Short mmCIF file of C-alpha atoms and ligand atoms in Angstrom, two decimals:
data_model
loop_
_atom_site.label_atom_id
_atom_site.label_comp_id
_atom_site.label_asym_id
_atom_site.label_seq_id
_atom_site.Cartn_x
_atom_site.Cartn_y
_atom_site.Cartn_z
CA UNK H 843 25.12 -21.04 15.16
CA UNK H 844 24.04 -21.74 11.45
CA UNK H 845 22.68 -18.45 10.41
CA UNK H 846 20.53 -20.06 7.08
CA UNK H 847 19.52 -23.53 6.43
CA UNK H 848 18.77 -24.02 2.93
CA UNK H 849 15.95 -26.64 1.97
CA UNK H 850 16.41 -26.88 -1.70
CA UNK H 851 13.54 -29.73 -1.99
CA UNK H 852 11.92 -30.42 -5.36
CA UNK H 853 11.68 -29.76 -8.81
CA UNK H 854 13.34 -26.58 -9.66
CA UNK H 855 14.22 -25.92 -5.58
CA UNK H 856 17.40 -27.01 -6.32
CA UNK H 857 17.98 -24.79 -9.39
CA UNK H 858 17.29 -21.40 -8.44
CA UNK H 859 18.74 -22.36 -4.68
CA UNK H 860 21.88 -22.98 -6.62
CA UNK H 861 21.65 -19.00 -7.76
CA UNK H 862 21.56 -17.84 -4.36
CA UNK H 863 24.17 -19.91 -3.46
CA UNK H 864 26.12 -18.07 -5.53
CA UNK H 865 24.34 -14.41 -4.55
CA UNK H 866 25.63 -15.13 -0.63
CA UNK H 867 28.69 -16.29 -1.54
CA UNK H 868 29.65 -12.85 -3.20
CA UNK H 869 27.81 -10.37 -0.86
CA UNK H 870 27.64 -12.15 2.14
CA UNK H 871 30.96 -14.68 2.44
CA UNK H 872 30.53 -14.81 5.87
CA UNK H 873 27.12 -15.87 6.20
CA UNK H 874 27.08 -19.64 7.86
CA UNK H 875 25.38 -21.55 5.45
CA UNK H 876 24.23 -25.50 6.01
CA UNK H 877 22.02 -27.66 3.91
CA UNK H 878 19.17 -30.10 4.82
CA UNK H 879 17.61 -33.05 2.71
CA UNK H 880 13.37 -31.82 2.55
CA UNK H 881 10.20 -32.65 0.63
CA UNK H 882 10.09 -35.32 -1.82
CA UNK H 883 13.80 -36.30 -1.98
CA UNK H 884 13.55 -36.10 1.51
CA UNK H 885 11.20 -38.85 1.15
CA UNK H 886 12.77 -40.73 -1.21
CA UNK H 887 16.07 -40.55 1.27
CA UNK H 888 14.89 -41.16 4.60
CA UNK H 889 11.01 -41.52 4.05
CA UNK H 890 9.56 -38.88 5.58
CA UNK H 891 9.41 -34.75 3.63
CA UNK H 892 10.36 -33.90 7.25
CA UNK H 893 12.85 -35.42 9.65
CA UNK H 894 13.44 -35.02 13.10
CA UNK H 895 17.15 -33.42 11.98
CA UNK H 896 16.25 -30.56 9.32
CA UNK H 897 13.08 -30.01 11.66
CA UNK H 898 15.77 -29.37 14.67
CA UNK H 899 18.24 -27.56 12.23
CA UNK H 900 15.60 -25.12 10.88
CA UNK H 901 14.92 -24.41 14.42
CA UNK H 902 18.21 -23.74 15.35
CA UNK H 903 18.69 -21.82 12.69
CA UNK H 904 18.24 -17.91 12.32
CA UNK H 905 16.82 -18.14 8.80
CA UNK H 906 15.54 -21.15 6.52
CA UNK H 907 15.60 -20.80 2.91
CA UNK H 908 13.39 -22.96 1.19
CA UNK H 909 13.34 -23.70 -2.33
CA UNK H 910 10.01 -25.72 -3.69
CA UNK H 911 8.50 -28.64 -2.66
CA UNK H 912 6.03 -31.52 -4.59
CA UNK H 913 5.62 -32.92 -7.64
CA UNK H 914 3.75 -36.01 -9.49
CA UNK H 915 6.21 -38.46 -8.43
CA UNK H 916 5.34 -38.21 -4.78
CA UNK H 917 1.12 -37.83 -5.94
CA UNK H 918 0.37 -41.38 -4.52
CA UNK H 919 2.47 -41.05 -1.02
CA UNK H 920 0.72 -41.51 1.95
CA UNK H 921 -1.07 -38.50 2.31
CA UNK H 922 1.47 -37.34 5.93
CA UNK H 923 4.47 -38.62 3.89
CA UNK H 924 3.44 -35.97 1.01
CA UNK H 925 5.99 -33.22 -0.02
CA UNK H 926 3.22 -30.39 1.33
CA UNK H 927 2.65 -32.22 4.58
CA UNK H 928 6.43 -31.65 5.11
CA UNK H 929 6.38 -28.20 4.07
CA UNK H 930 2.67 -27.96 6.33
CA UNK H 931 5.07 -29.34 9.28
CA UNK H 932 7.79 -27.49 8.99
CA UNK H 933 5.80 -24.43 9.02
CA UNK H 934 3.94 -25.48 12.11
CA UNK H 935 7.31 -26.66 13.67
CA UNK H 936 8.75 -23.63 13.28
CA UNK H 937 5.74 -21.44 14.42
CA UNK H 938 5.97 -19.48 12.11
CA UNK H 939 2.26 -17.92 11.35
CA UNK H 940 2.32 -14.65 9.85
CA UNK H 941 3.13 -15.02 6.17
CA UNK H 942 4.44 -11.83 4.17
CA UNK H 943 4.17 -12.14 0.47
CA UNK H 944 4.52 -8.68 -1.06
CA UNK H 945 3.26 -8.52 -4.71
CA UNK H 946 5.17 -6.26 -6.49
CA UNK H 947 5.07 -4.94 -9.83
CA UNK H 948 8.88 -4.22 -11.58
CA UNK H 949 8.67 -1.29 -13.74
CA UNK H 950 9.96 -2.98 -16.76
CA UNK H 951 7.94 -6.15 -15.84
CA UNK H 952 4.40 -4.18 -16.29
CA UNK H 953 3.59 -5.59 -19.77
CA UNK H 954 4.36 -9.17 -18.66
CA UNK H 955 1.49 -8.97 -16.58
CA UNK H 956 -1.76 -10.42 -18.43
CA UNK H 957 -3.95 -7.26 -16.87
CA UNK H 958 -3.15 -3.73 -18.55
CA UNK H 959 0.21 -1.91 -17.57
CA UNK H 960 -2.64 1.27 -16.78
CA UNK H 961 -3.74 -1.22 -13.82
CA UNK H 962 -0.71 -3.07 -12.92
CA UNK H 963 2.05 0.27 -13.39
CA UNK H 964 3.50 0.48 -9.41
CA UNK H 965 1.99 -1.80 -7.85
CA UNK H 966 2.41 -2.40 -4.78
CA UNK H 967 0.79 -4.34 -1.80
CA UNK H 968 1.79 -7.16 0.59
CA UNK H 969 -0.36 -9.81 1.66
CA UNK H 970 -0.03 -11.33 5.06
CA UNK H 971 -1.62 -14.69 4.82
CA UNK H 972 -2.07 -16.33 8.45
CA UNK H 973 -0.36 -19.89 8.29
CA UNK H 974 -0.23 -21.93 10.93
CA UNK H 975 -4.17 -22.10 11.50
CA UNK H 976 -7.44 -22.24 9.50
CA UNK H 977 -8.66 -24.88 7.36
CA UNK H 978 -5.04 -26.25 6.42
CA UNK H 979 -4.71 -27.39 10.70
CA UNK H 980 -8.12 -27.62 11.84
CA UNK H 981 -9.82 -31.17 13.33
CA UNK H 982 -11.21 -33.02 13.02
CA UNK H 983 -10.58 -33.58 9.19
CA UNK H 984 -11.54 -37.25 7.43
CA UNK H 985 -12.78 -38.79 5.20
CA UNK H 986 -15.19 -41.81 6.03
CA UNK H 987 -17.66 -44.10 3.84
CA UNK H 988 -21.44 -43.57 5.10
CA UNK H 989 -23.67 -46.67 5.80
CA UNK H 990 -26.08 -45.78 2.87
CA UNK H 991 -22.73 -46.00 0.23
CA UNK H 992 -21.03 -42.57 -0.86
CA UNK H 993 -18.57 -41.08 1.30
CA UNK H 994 -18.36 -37.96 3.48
CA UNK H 995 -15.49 -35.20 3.86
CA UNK H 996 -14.54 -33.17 6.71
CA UNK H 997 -11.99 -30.16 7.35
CA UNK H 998 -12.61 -27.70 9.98
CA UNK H 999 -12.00 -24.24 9.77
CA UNK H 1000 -11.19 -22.85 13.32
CA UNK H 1001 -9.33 -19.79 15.10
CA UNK H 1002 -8.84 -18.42 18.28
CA UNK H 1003 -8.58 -14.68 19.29
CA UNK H 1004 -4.91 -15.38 20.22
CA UNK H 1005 -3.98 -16.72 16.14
CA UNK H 1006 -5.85 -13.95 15.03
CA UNK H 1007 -5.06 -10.99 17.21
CA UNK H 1008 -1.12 -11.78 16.60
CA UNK H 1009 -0.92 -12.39 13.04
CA UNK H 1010 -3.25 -8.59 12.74
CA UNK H 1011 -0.46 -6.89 14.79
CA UNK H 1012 2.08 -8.03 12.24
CA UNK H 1013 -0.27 -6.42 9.17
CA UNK H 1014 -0.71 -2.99 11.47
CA UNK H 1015 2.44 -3.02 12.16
CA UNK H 1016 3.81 -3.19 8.51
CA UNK H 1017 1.34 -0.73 7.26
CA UNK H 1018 2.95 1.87 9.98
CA UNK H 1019 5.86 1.32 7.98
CA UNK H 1020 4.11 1.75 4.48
CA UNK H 1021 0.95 3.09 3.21
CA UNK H 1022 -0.70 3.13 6.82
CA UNK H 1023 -3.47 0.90 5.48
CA UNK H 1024 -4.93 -2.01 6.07
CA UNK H 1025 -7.34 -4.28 4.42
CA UNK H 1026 -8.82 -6.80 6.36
CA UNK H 1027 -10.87 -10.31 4.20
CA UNK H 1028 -12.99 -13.07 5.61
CA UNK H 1029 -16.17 -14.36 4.79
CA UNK H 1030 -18.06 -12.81 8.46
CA UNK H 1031 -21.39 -12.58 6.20
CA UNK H 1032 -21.39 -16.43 6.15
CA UNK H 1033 -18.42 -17.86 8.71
CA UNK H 1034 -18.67 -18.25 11.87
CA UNK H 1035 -14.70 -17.41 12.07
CA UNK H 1036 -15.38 -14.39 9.78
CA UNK H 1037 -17.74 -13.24 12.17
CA UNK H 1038 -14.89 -13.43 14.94
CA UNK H 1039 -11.62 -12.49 12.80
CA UNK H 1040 -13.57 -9.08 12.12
CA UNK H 1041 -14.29 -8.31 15.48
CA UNK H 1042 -10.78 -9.42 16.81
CA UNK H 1043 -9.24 -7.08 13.96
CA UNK H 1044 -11.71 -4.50 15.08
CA UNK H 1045 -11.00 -4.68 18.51
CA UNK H 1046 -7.53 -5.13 18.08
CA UNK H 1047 -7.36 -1.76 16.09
CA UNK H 1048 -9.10 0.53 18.01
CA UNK H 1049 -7.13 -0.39 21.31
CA UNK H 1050 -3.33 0.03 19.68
CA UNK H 1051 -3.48 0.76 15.79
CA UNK H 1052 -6.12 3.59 15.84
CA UNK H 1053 -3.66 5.84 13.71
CA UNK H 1054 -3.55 3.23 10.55
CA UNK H 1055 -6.43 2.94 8.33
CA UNK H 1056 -8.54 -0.36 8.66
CA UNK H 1057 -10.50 -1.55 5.60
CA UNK H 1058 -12.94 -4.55 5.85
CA UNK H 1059 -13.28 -6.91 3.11
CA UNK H 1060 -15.18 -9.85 1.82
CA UNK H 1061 -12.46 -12.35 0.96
CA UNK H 1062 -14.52 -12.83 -2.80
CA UNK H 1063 -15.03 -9.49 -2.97
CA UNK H 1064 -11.48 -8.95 -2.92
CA UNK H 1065 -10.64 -11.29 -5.54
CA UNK H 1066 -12.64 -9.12 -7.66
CA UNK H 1067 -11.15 -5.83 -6.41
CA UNK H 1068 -7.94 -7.11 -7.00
CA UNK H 1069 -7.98 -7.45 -10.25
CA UNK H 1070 -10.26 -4.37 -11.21
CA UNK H 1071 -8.67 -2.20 -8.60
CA UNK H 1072 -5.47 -3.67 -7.26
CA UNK H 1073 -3.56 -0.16 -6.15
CA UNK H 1074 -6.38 0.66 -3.63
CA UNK H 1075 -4.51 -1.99 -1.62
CA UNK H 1076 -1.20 -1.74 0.45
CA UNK H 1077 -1.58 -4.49 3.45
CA UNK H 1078 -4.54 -7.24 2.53
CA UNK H 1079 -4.71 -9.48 6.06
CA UNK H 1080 -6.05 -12.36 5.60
CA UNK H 1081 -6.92 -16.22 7.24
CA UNK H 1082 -4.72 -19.51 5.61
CA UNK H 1083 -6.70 -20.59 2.88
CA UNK H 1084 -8.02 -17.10 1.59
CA UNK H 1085 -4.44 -15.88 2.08
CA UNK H 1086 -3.17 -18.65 -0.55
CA UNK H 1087 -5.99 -17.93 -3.07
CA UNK H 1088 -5.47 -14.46 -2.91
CA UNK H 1089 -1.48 -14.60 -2.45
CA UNK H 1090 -1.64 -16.87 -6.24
CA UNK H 1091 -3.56 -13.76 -7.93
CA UNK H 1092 -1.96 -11.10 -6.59
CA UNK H 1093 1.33 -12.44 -8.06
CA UNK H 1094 0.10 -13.19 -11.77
CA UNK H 1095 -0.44 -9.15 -11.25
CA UNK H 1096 2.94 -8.47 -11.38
CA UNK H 1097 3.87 -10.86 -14.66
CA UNK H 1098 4.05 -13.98 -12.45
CA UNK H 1099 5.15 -16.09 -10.01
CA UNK H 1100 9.26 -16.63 -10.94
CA UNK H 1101 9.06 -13.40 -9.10
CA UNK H 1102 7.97 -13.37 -6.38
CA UNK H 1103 9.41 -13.86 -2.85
CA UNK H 1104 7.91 -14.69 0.98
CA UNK H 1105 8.70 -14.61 4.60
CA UNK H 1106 7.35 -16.26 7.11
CA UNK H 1107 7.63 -15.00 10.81
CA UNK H 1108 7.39 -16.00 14.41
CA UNK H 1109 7.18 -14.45 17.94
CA UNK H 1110 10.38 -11.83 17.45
CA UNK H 1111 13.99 -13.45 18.10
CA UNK H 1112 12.41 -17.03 15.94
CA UNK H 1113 13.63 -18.18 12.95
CA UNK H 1114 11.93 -16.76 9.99
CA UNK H 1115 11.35 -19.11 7.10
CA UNK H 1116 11.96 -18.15 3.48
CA UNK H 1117 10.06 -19.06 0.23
CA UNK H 1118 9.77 -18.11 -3.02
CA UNK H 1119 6.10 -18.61 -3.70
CA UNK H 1120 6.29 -20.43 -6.85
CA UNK H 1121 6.30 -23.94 -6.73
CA UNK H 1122 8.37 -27.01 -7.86
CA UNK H 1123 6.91 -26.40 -11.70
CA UNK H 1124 8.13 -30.00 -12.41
CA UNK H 1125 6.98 -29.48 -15.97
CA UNK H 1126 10.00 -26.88 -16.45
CA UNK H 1127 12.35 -28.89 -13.61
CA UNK H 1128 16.05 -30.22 -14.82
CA UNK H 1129 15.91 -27.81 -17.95
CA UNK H 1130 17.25 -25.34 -16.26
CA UNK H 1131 15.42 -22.11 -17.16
CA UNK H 1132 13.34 -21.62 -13.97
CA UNK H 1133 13.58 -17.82 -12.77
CA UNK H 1134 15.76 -17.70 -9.59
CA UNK H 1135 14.73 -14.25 -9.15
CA UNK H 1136 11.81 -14.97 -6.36
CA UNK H 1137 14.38 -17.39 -4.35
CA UNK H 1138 17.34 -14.55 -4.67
CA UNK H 1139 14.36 -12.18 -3.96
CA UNK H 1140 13.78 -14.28 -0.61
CA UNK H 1141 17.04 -14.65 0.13
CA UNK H 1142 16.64 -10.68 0.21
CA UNK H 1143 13.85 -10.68 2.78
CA UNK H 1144 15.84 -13.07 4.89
CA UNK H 1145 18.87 -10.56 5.35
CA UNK H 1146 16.76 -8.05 6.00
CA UNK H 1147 14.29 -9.50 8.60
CA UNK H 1148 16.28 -12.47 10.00
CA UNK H 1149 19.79 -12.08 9.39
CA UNK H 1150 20.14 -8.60 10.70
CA UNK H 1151 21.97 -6.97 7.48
CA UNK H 1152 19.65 -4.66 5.70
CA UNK H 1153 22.39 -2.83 3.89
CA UNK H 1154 23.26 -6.10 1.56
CA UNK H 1155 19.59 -6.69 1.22
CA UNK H 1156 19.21 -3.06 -0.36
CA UNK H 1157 22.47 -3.67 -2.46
CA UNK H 1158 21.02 -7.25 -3.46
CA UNK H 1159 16.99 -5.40 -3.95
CA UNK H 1160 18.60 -3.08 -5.92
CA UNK H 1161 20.64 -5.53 -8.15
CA UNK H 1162 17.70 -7.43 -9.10
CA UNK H 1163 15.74 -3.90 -10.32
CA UNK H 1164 19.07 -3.42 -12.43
CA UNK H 1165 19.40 -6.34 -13.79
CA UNK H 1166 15.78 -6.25 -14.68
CA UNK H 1167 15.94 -2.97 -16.27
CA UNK H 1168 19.10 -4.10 -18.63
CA UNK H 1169 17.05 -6.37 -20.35
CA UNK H 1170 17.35 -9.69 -18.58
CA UNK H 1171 14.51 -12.16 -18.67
CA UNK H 1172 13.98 -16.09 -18.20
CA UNK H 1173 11.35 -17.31 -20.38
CA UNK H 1174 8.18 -16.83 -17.73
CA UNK H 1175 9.06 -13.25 -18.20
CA UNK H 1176 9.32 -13.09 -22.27
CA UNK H 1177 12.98 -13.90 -22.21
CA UNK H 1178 15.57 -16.51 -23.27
CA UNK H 1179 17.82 -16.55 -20.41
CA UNK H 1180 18.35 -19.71 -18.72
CA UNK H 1181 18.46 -19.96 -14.71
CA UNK H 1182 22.38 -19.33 -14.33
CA UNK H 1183 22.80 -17.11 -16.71
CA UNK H 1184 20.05 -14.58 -14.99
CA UNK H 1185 21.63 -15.55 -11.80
CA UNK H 1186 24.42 -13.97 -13.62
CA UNK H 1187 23.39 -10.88 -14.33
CA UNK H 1188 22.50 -10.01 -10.69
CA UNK H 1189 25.92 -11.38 -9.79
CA UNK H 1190 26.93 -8.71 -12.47
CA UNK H 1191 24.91 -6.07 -10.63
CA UNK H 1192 26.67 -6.49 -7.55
C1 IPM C 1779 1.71 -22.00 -0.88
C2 IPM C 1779 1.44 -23.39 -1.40
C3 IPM C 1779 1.27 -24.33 -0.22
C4 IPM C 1779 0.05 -23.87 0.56
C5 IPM C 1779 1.16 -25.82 -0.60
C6 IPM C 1779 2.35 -26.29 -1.43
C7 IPM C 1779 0.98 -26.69 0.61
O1 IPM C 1779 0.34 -23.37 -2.24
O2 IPM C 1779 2.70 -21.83 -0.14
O3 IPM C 1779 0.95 -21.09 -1.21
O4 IPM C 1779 -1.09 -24.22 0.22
O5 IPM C 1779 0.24 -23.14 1.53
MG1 MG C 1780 -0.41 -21.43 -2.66
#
């Protein structure tokens, strides 16, 4: 059995995959490793982001490890045949539905953040962003021309008790684990799903997770808290589409993206699926300065919650806060170091 399929994909995937290429092969040699086409050179290959083979692979798999996907070459696809349908696809495919995307703030990082270090200094919260349901799945979704001229748009935004009730027992039962608290954001003052994601979370909370703390939220109002107040958080729970707006501020919090890593998880005993949650930044892709610190960061979470093997994913956690503290930056972080060479100094760390 393949224990991690990487999905390098687009733009700068490739790069900072490349790092943790060379991560596993010095702290984990043993680790069975495959690679699958995906995305937009998946596209360009065998025209489709997604095939029927990685799809199988990933599913086979006990970990996937993707790098980004997208870019302006692939802008006019047809709209399934887009890079981010794949990666929609593969998400669904692999039924995988609570995201995890901890936004953590690196002690010597604090002044890369654009908010004061006083507001940013240890923090430390996780978001888990529900993702295989919402907006981003919902029908019917079109668009269609209207008899009078002008044209109409449609998504739908839809949940069930059973999407929302599992992905809330993943966020109380991190929190046990953490702070104990958790923070839960919809929209129920104008949403129909708010409305029933509250109670659900209510409900769900009283009958087994009485002993963490549960925190309701407007979804805007939590933009705003985030950024005046962000350590009053430690598990924000959240639908698909608030998760991703939320999930993109939280990380410019901690001085950015190139950090930042994901996990995405199943019913127990699935694959897990990997991301850093940066994208394919095709404006810095081929020049090879990208930060591979979010992919080796995912890499990390996929030892720890897939691959069974938390002792090299504290060796590898702490090897990143080392080489962080000796000085080593890429440019997104105020540095000069180019993407191998701060692949480099982890491999140093280690
Ligand atoms: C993310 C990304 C994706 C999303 C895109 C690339 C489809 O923004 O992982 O946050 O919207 O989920
Ligand atoms: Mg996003």
């Amino acid at each position: 059995m393949t224990d991690l399929i990487l999905l390098p994909g687009d733009g700068i995937g490739p790069e900072v995959l490349a790092e943790v290429k060379k991560v596993a092969a010095r702290l984990t040699p043993d680790l069975a490793l495959d690679e699958h086409p995906f995305g937009g050179t998946s596209f360009d290959q065998l025209g489709t982001p997604l095939s029927d083979r990685t799809l199988a692979a990933a599913r086979a798999a006990r970990a996937v490890l993707m790098g980004a996907v997208g870019g302006p070459k692939w802008a006019s696809a047809p709209r399934d045949k887009r890079p981010e349908a794949g990666l929609l696809a593969l998400r669904a495919g692999m039924g995988v539905f609570a995201n995890i995307r901890p936004a953590l703030c690196f002690q010597p990082l604090a002044d890369a953040s654009t908010l004061k270090r006083e507001v940013v200094e240890g923090l430390d919260i996780v978001i888990v962003r529900e993702l295989t349901g919402g907006v981003y799945f919902g029908q019917p979704r079109f668009i269609e021309d209207l008899p009078g001229g002008g044209r109409r748009g449609v998504d739908t935004q839809v949940y069930t008790t059973a999407e929302i009730e599992r992905v809330a027992r993943v966020a109380f039962d991190l929190a046990r684990g953490r702070r104990n608290k958790v923070t839960s954001c919809e929209k129920s003052n104008v949403m129909e799903t708010g409305l029933l994601w509250r109670e659900v979370v209510t409900d769900l909370h009283s009958r087994e997770f009485a002993d963490v703390t549960l925190e309701h939220m407007l979804a805007d109002n939590a933009a705003m808290q985030l950024v005046k107040n962000p350590r009053q958080f430690d598990i924000i729970l959240t639908d698909n589409l608030f998760g991703d707006v939320l999930s993109d501020e939280a990380a410019q919090l901690t001085g950015g993206l190139g950090l930042l890593p994901s996990a995405a998880l199943g019913e127990p005993g699935g694959p897990g699926l990997y991301e850093p949650i940066h994208g394919s930044a095709p404006d810095i892709a081929g020049r090879g300065i990208a930060n591979p610190l979010a992919a080796i960061l995912s890499f990390e979470m996929a030892l720890r919650w897939s691959l069974g093997r938390p002792e090299a994913a504290d060796r590898l956690f702490a090897a990143v806060g080392a080489a962080l503290d000796s000085g080593a930056r890429t440019p997104d972080i105020g540095g000069a170091l180019s993407t191998a060479d701060m692949g480099a100094a982890v491999l140093a760390q280690l």
